[in-house]
Amino acid sequence: MILPLSPLNDFDVAKAKKVAAKDLSAEEKIKAAAKKIFTQKGFAATRTRDIAEEAGMNLALLNYYFRSKQKLFDIIMLENFKKLIHGIVIEVVDENASMEQKLEKVVEAYIDFLILNPDLPFFILNELRNNPAAIASTISDEINQVRNNFFKQLQKGDKKSKLPPMEPFHFLANMIGLTVFPFVGKPMLQRVTNVSDAKFNALMQERKKLIPVWMKAIMSMKGN
Amino acid sequence: MILPLSPLNDFDVAKAKKVAAKDLSAEEKIKAAAKKIFTQKGFAATRTRDIAEEAGMNLALLNYYFRSKQKLFDIIMLENFKKLIHGIVIEVVDENASMEQKLEKVVEAYIDFLILNPDLPFFILNELRNNPAAIASTISDEINQVRNNFFKQLQKGDKKSKLPPMEPFHFLANMIGLTVFPFVGKPMLQRVTNVSDAKFNALMQERKKLIPVWMKAIMSMKGN
DNA sequence: TTTATTTTTAATCAAATGATTAAATAATTT
DNA sequence: AAATTATTTAATCATTTGATTAAAAATAAA
């Protein structure tokens, strides 16, 4: 295999072949380790040696399989991002569901997901700051869907749930703020309120029921 | 001055003397540049050369005045942190103010502050992740004050405002989520909702009035 | 003005870090 | 089994980056 010597050749030829052998392929081990460390520490604070060590692999394998730290990061980034928005768009765009139904479904699915991936939102928010354009372009389709469907529903109000129209920005900020912020600010909140990890998760379970109720209360206020 | 040659000598002797000369001292220029870049990009992603360039100063001056990147960062970090919690604790701990009054005061003061320092909360959240213990110890006094005063008021309910008791964690998560999250998630929210910087600030002005109303609506719901 | 002190600069160092290479090993194909 | 191809390793490179140094310039003290 001459790939490392010819940087411009395509790279996936080698991959497909040996995958699915043994327990977990070297490539998969590296990817898993990279996901863990990149997600925890972000791009800049992650060293390729840390990834190799976490994967129990030789450092050179990282470049053998992924060419560069940046390329590896891009792959992780994209997968993380898709994982995070997967499901939510489909739920939210559904024409037949009422606002109330959407609220309940999305919040529950999201909190379940975040309990399993507590570092993901901070990671996304961080990298979105460093690279707004590149990432946004990969998901512009989903954004447009949300704009064309859900935002319209929001702005004309929801008859079934008796919820008046609401400015989409405020709705999103509230919804994500209430749902995602506890995970983004977890270290701070835990420190101030003196809450253990177990208690934190229990509180998040509570919020699955509470947030939809709160959101409806917010939307029912006059002046929105 | 022999400081650069004797690393263990005290460092502040030199400082005090020439400060307040010219327009802005070299030390102040570096500090301002460091604050800007550290706050924007975090510790790991910031290069000392970037700071020197931003300040228009020679790279060696950074070490001359501050000894190391880490020491400079610690100073910025502490100032940022104090700036962020300044005021809020005094407001919130005041025994005589009702919950309602506190809500209105704190939200307004905070949003005004955040409009001027939009990158600060993300910076704090980020560094709090990397170094939970060190930072927390510098503000444990303030945290205890909040616990002993405000959380008690929360948990016994507020008669004047007719607000029933609420779990402190949920209250904090909601309050900070609604107030601070828009700034933390600014790039994401702006992208999805297609909102300009000017519009964003206008929406934040709106939220100064809305969030207290929303918070009262949330707290008035049964089941908290 | 002369001397001492402080500040600034340019050059350089040492360590960390992303990446590469050539050789060794393992697996696959013929 | 022999030949080919793919994977893995240890050693090394080149660059970046935080830090230092010695000398020059600016300022203050005598």
Coordinates of C-alpha atoms (C1' of nucleotides) in Angstrom, one line a residue:
Chain A
M1 CA 0.0 0.0 0.0
I2 CA 1.6 3.2 -1.1
L3 CA -0.8 5.7 0.3
P4 CA 1.4 7.4 2.9
L5 CA 3.8 8.2 0.0
S6 CA 1.2 9.6 -2.3
P7 CA -0.9 12.1 -0.4
L8 CA -3.3 12.9 -3.1
N9 CA -4.6 9.4 -3.8
D10 CA -8.0 8.4 -2.5
F11 CA -8.0 7.0 0.9
D12 CA -10.9 4.7 1.3
V13 CA -9.6 1.8 -0.7
A14 CA -7.5 0.4 2.2
K15 CA -10.2 1.0 4.7
A16 CA -13.1 -1.1 3.4
K17 CA -11.0 -4.3 3.2
K18 CA -9.8 -5.2 6.6
V19 CA -12.7 -3.7 8.6
A20 CA -14.9 -6.1 10.5
A21 CA -12.0 -8.3 11.4
K22 CA -10.9 -9.1 14.9
D23 CA -12.7 -7.4 17.8
L24 CA -12.5 -3.8 16.7
S25 CA -10.3 -2.6 13.9
A26 CA -7.4 -0.2 14.6
E27 CA -9.2 2.4 12.6
E28 CA -12.3 2.1 14.7
K29 CA -10.3 2.1 17.9
I30 CA -8.7 5.4 16.9
K31 CA -11.9 6.9 15.9
A32 CA -13.5 6.0 19.2
A33 CA -10.6 7.4 21.1
A34 CA -10.6 10.5 19.0
K35 CA -14.3 11.0 19.6
K36 CA -13.8 10.7 23.3
I37 CA -11.0 13.2 23.6
F38 CA -12.0 15.7 21.0
T39 CA -15.5 15.9 22.5
Q40 CA -14.1 16.3 26.0
K41 CA -11.3 18.8 25.2
G42 CA -12.0 20.4 21.8
F43 CA -9.7 20.5 18.8
A44 CA -6.9 22.8 20.1
A45 CA -6.5 21.2 23.5
T46 CA -6.3 17.7 22.0
R47 CA -2.9 16.1 21.2
T48 CA -2.7 13.4 18.6
R49 CA -0.5 11.5 21.1
D50 CA -3.3 11.5 23.6
I51 CA -5.6 10.0 21.0
A52 CA -3.1 7.3 20.1
E53 CA -2.5 6.4 23.7
E54 CA -6.2 6.3 24.5
A55 CA -6.7 4.0 21.6
G56 CA -3.6 1.9 22.6
M57 CA -2.3 2.4 19.0
N58 CA 0.9 3.6 17.5
L59 CA 0.8 7.3 16.8
A60 CA 1.7 6.8 13.1
L61 CA -1.5 4.8 12.6
L62 CA -3.5 8.0 13.2
N63 CA -2.0 9.5 10.1
Y64 CA -2.0 6.3 8.2
Y65 CA -5.8 6.0 8.5
F66 CA -6.9 9.6 8.7
R67 CA -4.1 11.6 7.1
S68 CA -4.1 14.4 9.6
K69 CA -5.4 15.6 12.9
Q70 CA -7.7 18.0 11.1
K71 CA -9.2 15.3 8.8
L72 CA -9.8 13.0 11.8
F73 CA -11.4 15.9 13.6
D74 CA -13.7 16.8 10.7
I75 CA -15.0 13.2 10.6
I76 CA -15.7 13.2 14.4
M77 CA -17.2 16.7 14.2
L78 CA -19.6 15.7 11.4
E79 CA -20.7 12.5 13.1
N80 CA -21.2 14.3 16.4
F81 CA -23.2 17.0 14.8
K82 CA -25.4 14.6 12.9
K83 CA -26.0 12.6 16.0
L84 CA -27.1 15.7 17.8
I85 CA -29.6 16.9 15.3
H86 CA -30.7 13.5 14.2
G87 CA -34.3 12.8 15.0
I88 CA -35.1 16.3 16.2
V89 CA -35.5 17.7 12.7
I90 CA -37.9 14.9 11.7
E91 CA -39.9 15.3 14.8
V92 CA -40.1 19.1 14.6
V93 CA -40.9 19.2 10.9
D94 CA -43.8 16.8 11.1
E95 CA -46.8 18.7 9.7
N96 CA -49.5 16.7 11.6
A97 CA -48.1 17.0 15.1
S98 CA -49.3 19.7 17.4
M99 CA -46.9 22.1 19.1
E100 CA -47.7 20.4 22.4
Q101 CA -46.9 17.0 21.1
K102 CA -43.7 18.2 19.5
L103 CA -42.6 19.8 22.7
E104 CA -43.1 16.6 24.7
K105 CA -41.5 14.3 22.2
V106 CA -38.4 16.5 21.5
V107 CA -37.6 17.3 25.1
E108 CA -37.8 13.7 26.2
A109 CA -35.8 12.4 23.3
Y110 CA -33.2 15.1 23.8
I111 CA -32.7 14.7 27.5
D112 CA -32.4 11.0 27.1
F113 CA -29.7 11.6 24.5
L114 CA -27.9 14.2 26.5
I115 CA -27.7 12.0 29.6
L116 CA -25.8 9.6 27.4
N117 CA -23.7 12.3 25.7
P118 CA -23.3 15.1 28.2
D119 CA -20.3 16.7 26.6
L120 CA -21.6 16.9 23.1
P121 CA -23.5 20.2 23.3
F122 CA -20.6 22.1 24.7
F123 CA -18.3 20.5 22.0
I124 CA -20.7 21.6 19.3
L125 CA -21.1 25.1 20.6
N126 CA -17.4 25.5 21.0
E127 CA -16.5 24.3 17.5
L128 CA -19.4 26.3 16.0
R129 CA -17.7 29.4 17.4
N130 CA -14.4 28.6 15.8
N131 CA -15.8 27.6 12.4
P132 CA -19.3 28.9 11.9
A133 CA -19.4 28.7 8.1
A134 CA -18.0 25.2 7.5
I135 CA -20.3 23.4 9.9
A136 CA -23.4 25.3 9.0
S137 CA -23.0 24.4 5.3
T138 CA -23.1 20.7 6.1
I139 CA -26.6 21.1 7.7
S140 CA -28.2 23.9 5.8
D141 CA -30.8 21.5 4.5
E142 CA -32.0 20.6 7.9
I143 CA -32.0 24.3 8.9
N144 CA -34.1 25.2 5.9
Q145 CA -36.6 22.4 6.8
V146 CA -37.0 23.8 10.3
R147 CA -37.4 27.3 9.0
N148 CA -40.0 26.4 6.4
N149 CA -42.1 24.1 8.6
F150 CA -41.7 24.5 12.3
F151 CA -41.1 28.3 12.3
K152 CA -44.2 28.9 10.3
Q153 CA -46.3 26.8 12.7
L154 CA -44.8 28.8 15.5
Q155 CA -45.6 32.1 14.0
K156 CA -49.2 31.4 13.1
G157 CA -49.9 29.9 16.5
D158 CA -51.1 26.4 17.2
K159 CA -54.9 26.0 17.4
K160 CA -55.0 22.5 18.8
S161 CA -52.8 23.4 21.8
K162 CA -54.3 26.9 22.1
L163 CA -50.8 28.4 22.0
P164 CA -50.5 31.9 20.5
P165 CA -47.7 32.8 18.0
M166 CA -44.2 33.2 19.3
E167 CA -41.0 34.8 17.9
P168 CA -38.9 31.8 16.7
F169 CA -35.7 33.1 18.2
H170 CA -37.2 33.4 21.7
F171 CA -38.8 30.0 21.3
L172 CA -35.6 28.3 20.3
A173 CA -33.5 30.1 22.9
N174 CA -36.0 29.1 25.6
M175 CA -36.4 25.6 24.5
I176 CA -32.7 24.9 24.1
G177 CA -31.8 27.0 27.0
L178 CA -34.0 25.0 29.3
T179 CA -33.1 21.6 27.8
V180 CA -29.5 21.9 26.8
F181 CA -28.0 24.5 29.2
P182 CA -28.0 22.3 32.2
F183 CA -25.6 20.0 30.4
V184 CA -23.5 22.9 29.1
G185 CA -23.3 24.4 32.5
K186 CA -23.1 21.2 34.4
P187 CA -19.8 21.8 36.2
M188 CA -20.9 25.2 37.3
L189 CA -24.5 24.2 38.3
Q190 CA -23.3 21.2 40.3
R191 CA -20.7 23.3 42.1
V192 CA -23.2 26.0 43.1
T193 CA -26.1 23.7 44.0
N194 CA -24.0 21.0 45.5
V195 CA -25.6 18.2 43.4
S196 CA -24.1 14.8 42.7
D197 CA -24.0 13.1 39.3
A198 CA -26.8 10.8 40.3
K199 CA -28.9 13.6 41.6
F200 CA -28.2 15.6 38.4
N201 CA -29.5 12.8 36.3
A202 CA -32.6 12.5 38.5
L203 CA -33.2 16.2 38.1
M204 CA -32.9 15.8 34.3
Q205 CA -35.5 13.1 34.4
E206 CA -37.8 15.5 36.2
R207 CA -37.2 18.1 33.5
K208 CA -38.5 15.8 30.8
K209 CA -41.9 16.4 32.2
L210 CA -41.4 19.9 33.5
I211 CA -39.9 21.7 30.5
P212 CA -43.0 21.0 28.2
V213 CA -45.2 22.4 31.0
W214 CA -43.0 25.4 31.5
M215 CA -42.7 26.1 27.8
K216 CA -46.5 26.0 27.5
A217 CA -46.7 28.4 30.4
I218 CA -44.2 30.7 28.7
M219 CA -46.1 30.6 25.4
S220 CA -49.4 31.3 27.1
M221 CA -48.2 34.5 28.6
K222 CA -49.4 37.7 26.9
G223 CA -46.9 39.8 25.2
N224 CA -45.2 37.2 23.0
Chain B
M1 CA 16.5 45.4 36.5
I2 CA 17.7 41.8 37.0
L3 CA 14.3 40.1 37.1
P4 CA 14.5 38.1 33.9
L5 CA 17.7 36.6 35.1
S6 CA 16.5 35.6 38.6
P7 CA 13.2 33.9 38.1
L8 CA 12.4 33.5 41.8
N9 CA 12.5 37.2 42.8
D10 CA 9.3 38.9 43.4
F11 CA 7.8 40.5 40.3
D12 CA 5.7 43.4 41.3
V13 CA 8.5 45.8 42.1
A14 CA 9.0 46.8 38.6
K15 CA 5.4 47.1 37.7
A16 CA 4.2 49.8 40.1
K17 CA 6.8 52.3 39.0
K18 CA 6.3 53.2 35.4
V19 CA 2.5 52.5 35.3
A20 CA 0.3 55.5 34.6
A21 CA 2.8 56.9 32.1
K22 CA 2.1 57.6 28.5
D23 CA -1.2 56.6 27.0
L24 CA -1.4 53.0 28.2
S25 CA 1.5 51.1 29.7
A26 CA 2.9 48.1 27.9
E27 CA 1.7 45.9 30.7
E28 CA -1.8 47.2 30.3
K29 CA -1.7 46.8 26.6
I30 CA -0.7 43.2 26.9
K31 CA -3.3 42.5 29.5
A32 CA -6.0 44.0 27.4
A33 CA -4.9 42.0 24.4
A34 CA -4.7 38.8 26.5
K35 CA -8.2 39.3 27.8
K36 CA -9.5 39.7 24.4
I37 CA -7.9 36.7 22.9
F38 CA -8.1 34.4 25.9
T39 CA -11.8 35.2 26.2
Q40 CA -12.4 34.6 22.6
K41 CA -10.5 31.4 22.1
G42 CA -9.7 29.9 25.5
F43 CA -6.4 29.0 27.0
A44 CA -5.3 26.1 24.8
A45 CA -6.2 27.7 21.5
T46 CA -4.4 31.0 22.3
R47 CA -0.8 31.5 21.3
T48 CA 1.4 34.0 23.2
R49 CA 2.5 35.4 19.9
D50 CA -1.1 36.2 19.0
I51 CA -1.4 38.2 22.2
A52 CA 1.9 40.0 21.6
E53 CA 0.8 40.9 18.1
E54 CA -2.7 42.0 19.2
A55 CA -1.0 44.3 21.8
G56 CA 1.6 45.5 19.2
M57 CA 4.3 44.5 21.7
N58 CA 7.4 42.3 21.6
L59 CA 6.8 38.7 22.5
A60 CA 9.4 38.8 25.3
L61 CA 7.5 41.6 27.1
L62 CA 4.8 39.1 27.9
N63 CA 7.2 37.0 29.9
Y64 CA 8.9 40.1 31.3
Y65 CA 5.7 41.4 32.8
F66 CA 3.8 38.2 33.5
R67 CA 6.4 35.4 33.8
S68 CA 4.4 32.9 31.8
K69 CA 1.3 32.3 29.7
Q70 CA -0.3 30.5 32.5
K71 CA 0.3 33.3 35.0
L72 CA -1.1 35.8 32.6
F73 CA -4.1 33.6 32.0
D74 CA -4.8 33.2 35.7
I75 CA -4.9 36.9 36.1
I76 CA -7.4 37.3 33.2
M77 CA -9.4 34.4 34.4
L78 CA -9.8 35.8 37.9
E79 CA -10.7 39.2 36.7
N80 CA -13.2 37.8 34.2
F81 CA -14.8 35.7 36.8
K82 CA -15.1 38.4 39.4
K83 CA -16.6 40.7 36.7
L84 CA -19.2 38.1 35.9
I85 CA -20.4 37.4 39.4
H86 CA -19.9 40.9 40.7
G87 CA -23.2 42.5 41.6
I88 CA -25.3 39.4 41.2
V89 CA -24.4 38.0 44.6
I90 CA -25.2 41.2 46.4
E91 CA -28.5 41.6 44.7
V92 CA -29.5 38.0 45.2
V93 CA -28.5 37.8 48.8
D94 CA -30.3 40.9 49.9
E95 CA -32.7 39.8 52.7
N96 CA -35.3 42.4 52.1
A97 CA -36.0 42.1 48.4
S98 CA -38.8 39.9 47.2
M99 CA -38.2 37.1 44.7
E100 CA -40.0 39.2 42.1
Q101 CA -37.8 42.2 42.6
K102 CA -34.6 40.1 42.5
L103 CA -35.7 38.5 39.3
E104 CA -36.2 41.8 37.6
K105 CA -33.0 43.4 38.9
V106 CA -30.7 40.5 38.2
V107 CA -32.0 39.7 34.7
E108 CA -31.7 43.3 33.6
A109 CA -28.3 43.8 35.0
Y110 CA -27.1 40.6 33.6
I111 CA -28.3 41.1 30.1
D112 CA -26.9 44.6 30.0
F113 CA -23.5 43.1 31.1
L114 CA -23.7 40.3 28.6
I115 CA -24.4 42.6 25.7
L116 CA -21.1 44.3 26.5
N117 CA -19.3 41.0 27.2
P118 CA -20.9 38.4 25.0
D119 CA -18.0 36.0 25.0
L120 CA -17.5 35.9 28.7
P121 CA -20.0 33.2 29.8
F122 CA -18.7 30.7 27.3
F123 CA -15.2 31.4 28.4
I124 CA -16.1 30.8 32.0
L125 CA -18.0 27.7 31.2
N126 CA -15.1 26.3 29.2
E127 CA -12.4 27.0 31.7
L128 CA -14.6 25.8 34.5
R129 CA -14.7 22.4 32.7
N130 CA -10.9 22.2 32.5
N131 CA -10.3 23.3 36.0
P132 CA -13.3 23.0 38.3
A133 CA -11.6 23.0 41.6
A134 CA -9.1 25.9 41.2
I135 CA -11.8 28.4 40.1
A136 CA -14.4 27.3 42.6
S137 CA -12.1 27.8 45.5
T138 CA -11.7 31.5 44.6
I139 CA -15.4 32.1 44.9
S140 CA -16.5 29.7 47.5
D141 CA -17.5 32.6 49.8
E142 CA -19.9 33.9 47.3
I143 CA -21.4 30.5 46.7
N144 CA -22.0 30.0 50.4
Q145 CA -23.7 33.3 50.6
V146 CA -26.1 32.3 47.8
R147 CA -26.7 29.0 49.4
N148 CA -27.4 30.4 52.8
N149 CA -29.6 33.2 51.8
F150 CA -31.2 33.0 48.4
F151 CA -31.7 29.2 48.2
K152 CA -33.5 29.3 51.6
Q153 CA -35.8 32.0 50.3
L154 CA -36.4 29.9 47.3
Q155 CA -37.2 26.8 49.2
K156 CA -39.6 28.3 51.7
G157 CA -41.5 30.2 48.9
D158 CA -41.9 34.0 48.6
K159 CA -45.1 35.3 50.2
K160 CA -45.0 38.8 48.8
S161 CA -44.8 37.5 45.2
K162 CA -47.1 34.6 45.9
L163 CA -44.4 32.2 44.4
P164 CA -44.4 28.7 45.8
P165 CA -41.1 27.0 46.8
M166 CA -38.9 25.7 44.0
E167 CA -36.0 23.3 43.8
P168 CA -32.9 25.5 43.7
F169 CA -31.2 23.5 40.9
H170 CA -34.2 23.9 38.6
F171 CA -34.5 27.6 39.4
L172 CA -30.8 28.3 38.7
A173 CA -30.8 26.2 35.5
N174 CA -33.9 27.9 34.2
M175 CA -32.8 31.4 35.2
I176 CA -29.3 31.1 33.8
G177 CA -30.5 29.0 30.9
L178 CA -32.9 31.7 29.8
T179 CA -30.6 34.6 30.4
V180 CA -27.1 33.3 29.6
F181 CA -27.7 30.6 27.1
P182 CA -28.6 32.9 24.2
F183 CA -25.1 34.3 24.5
V184 CA -23.4 31.0 24.8
G185 CA -25.3 29.6 21.8
K186 CA -25.2 32.9 19.9
P187 CA -23.5 31.6 16.8
M188 CA -25.8 28.6 16.6
L189 CA -29.0 30.5 17.3
Q190 CA -28.2 33.3 14.8
R191 CA -27.4 30.8 12.1
V192 CA -30.7 28.9 12.6
T193 CA -33.0 31.8 13.0
N194 CA -31.2 34.1 10.6
V195 CA -30.8 37.0 13.0
S196 CA -28.3 39.8 12.6
D197 CA -26.2 41.2 15.5
A198 CA -28.4 44.2 15.8
K199 CA -31.6 42.1 15.9
F200 CA -29.9 39.8 18.4
N201 CA -29.3 42.7 20.7
A202 CA -32.8 44.0 20.3
L203 CA -34.2 40.6 21.2
M204 CA -32.0 40.5 24.3
Q205 CA -33.5 43.9 25.3
E206 CA -36.9 42.3 24.9
R207 CA -35.8 39.4 27.1
K208 CA -35.0 41.8 30.0
K209 CA -38.7 42.2 30.4
L210 CA -39.8 38.8 29.3
I211 CA -37.6 36.5 31.4
P212 CA -38.9 37.7 34.7
V213 CA -42.5 37.2 33.5
W214 CA -41.6 33.8 32.2
M215 CA -39.8 32.8 35.4
K216 CA -42.8 33.8 37.4
A217 CA -45.1 31.8 35.1
I218 CA -42.8 28.8 35.5
M219 CA -42.7 29.1 39.3
S220 CA -46.4 29.4 39.5
M221 CA -47.0 26.1 37.8
K222 CA -48.1 23.3 40.1
G223 CA -45.7 20.5 40.6
N224 CA -42.6 22.4 41.5
Chain C
dT1 C1' 26.4 65.1 32.2
dT2 C1' 27.4 60.8 34.0
dT3 C1' 25.8 56.8 36.0
dA4 C1' 22.4 53.5 37.2
dT5 C1' 18.1 51.4 36.4
dT6 C1' 14.3 50.0 33.7
dT7 C1' 12.2 48.8 29.4
dT8 C1' 12.4 46.9 24.8
dT9 C1' 14.3 44.3 21.0
dA10 C1' 16.2 40.6 18.1
dA11 C1' 18.0 36.3 18.3
dT12 C1' 17.8 31.9 20.0
dC13 C1' 16.6 27.8 22.9
dA14 C1' 14.2 23.7 24.3
dA15 C1' 10.2 21.2 24.5
dA16 C1' 6.0 19.8 22.4
dT17 C1' 3.6 18.3 18.6
dG18 C1' 1.9 17.0 14.0
dA19 C1' 3.6 14.4 10.4
dT20 C1' 6.7 11.3 7.7
dT21 C1' 9.7 7.5 6.5
dA22 C1' 11.8 3.1 6.0
dA23 C1' 11.8 -1.1 7.7
dA24 C1' 9.4 -5.1 10.1
dT25 C1' 5.4 -7.8 10.6
dA26 C1' 1.1 -9.8 9.4
dA27 C1' -2.4 -11.0 6.2
dT28 C1' -4.0 -12.0 1.6
dT29 C1' -3.6 -13.7 -3.0
dT30 C1' -1.7 -16.5 -6.5
Chain D
dA1 C1' 4.9 -21.9 -0.4
dA2 C1' 6.0 -17.7 -2.8
dA3 C1' 4.7 -13.3 -3.9
dT4 C1' 2.0 -9.4 -3.1
dT5 C1' -0.4 -6.3 -0.4
dA6 C1' -1.7 -4.3 3.9
dT7 C1' -0.7 -3.0 8.6
dT8 C1' 2.2 -1.7 12.3
dT9 C1' 6.4 -0.1 14.5
dA10 C1' 10.4 2.8 16.0
dA11 C1' 12.9 6.5 14.7
dT12 C1' 13.1 10.9 13.0
dC13 C1' 11.7 15.5 10.9
dA14 C1' 10.1 20.0 10.6
dT15 C1' 7.3 23.4 12.7
dT16 C1' 5.2 25.6 16.2
dT17 C1' 5.4 27.6 20.5
dG18 C1' 6.5 29.1 25.3
dA19 C1' 10.4 30.8 27.2
dT20 C1' 15.1 32.9 27.8
dT21 C1' 19.1 35.7 27.0
dA22 C1' 22.2 39.3 26.0
dA23 C1' 22.5 43.5 24.1
dA24 C1' 20.4 48.0 22.9
dA25 C1' 17.4 51.8 23.9
dA26 C1' 14.9 54.6 26.9
dT27 C1' 14.3 56.6 31.3
dA28 C1' 15.5 58.1 35.9
dA29 C1' 18.8 59.2 39.5
dA30 C1' 23.2 61.1 40.9

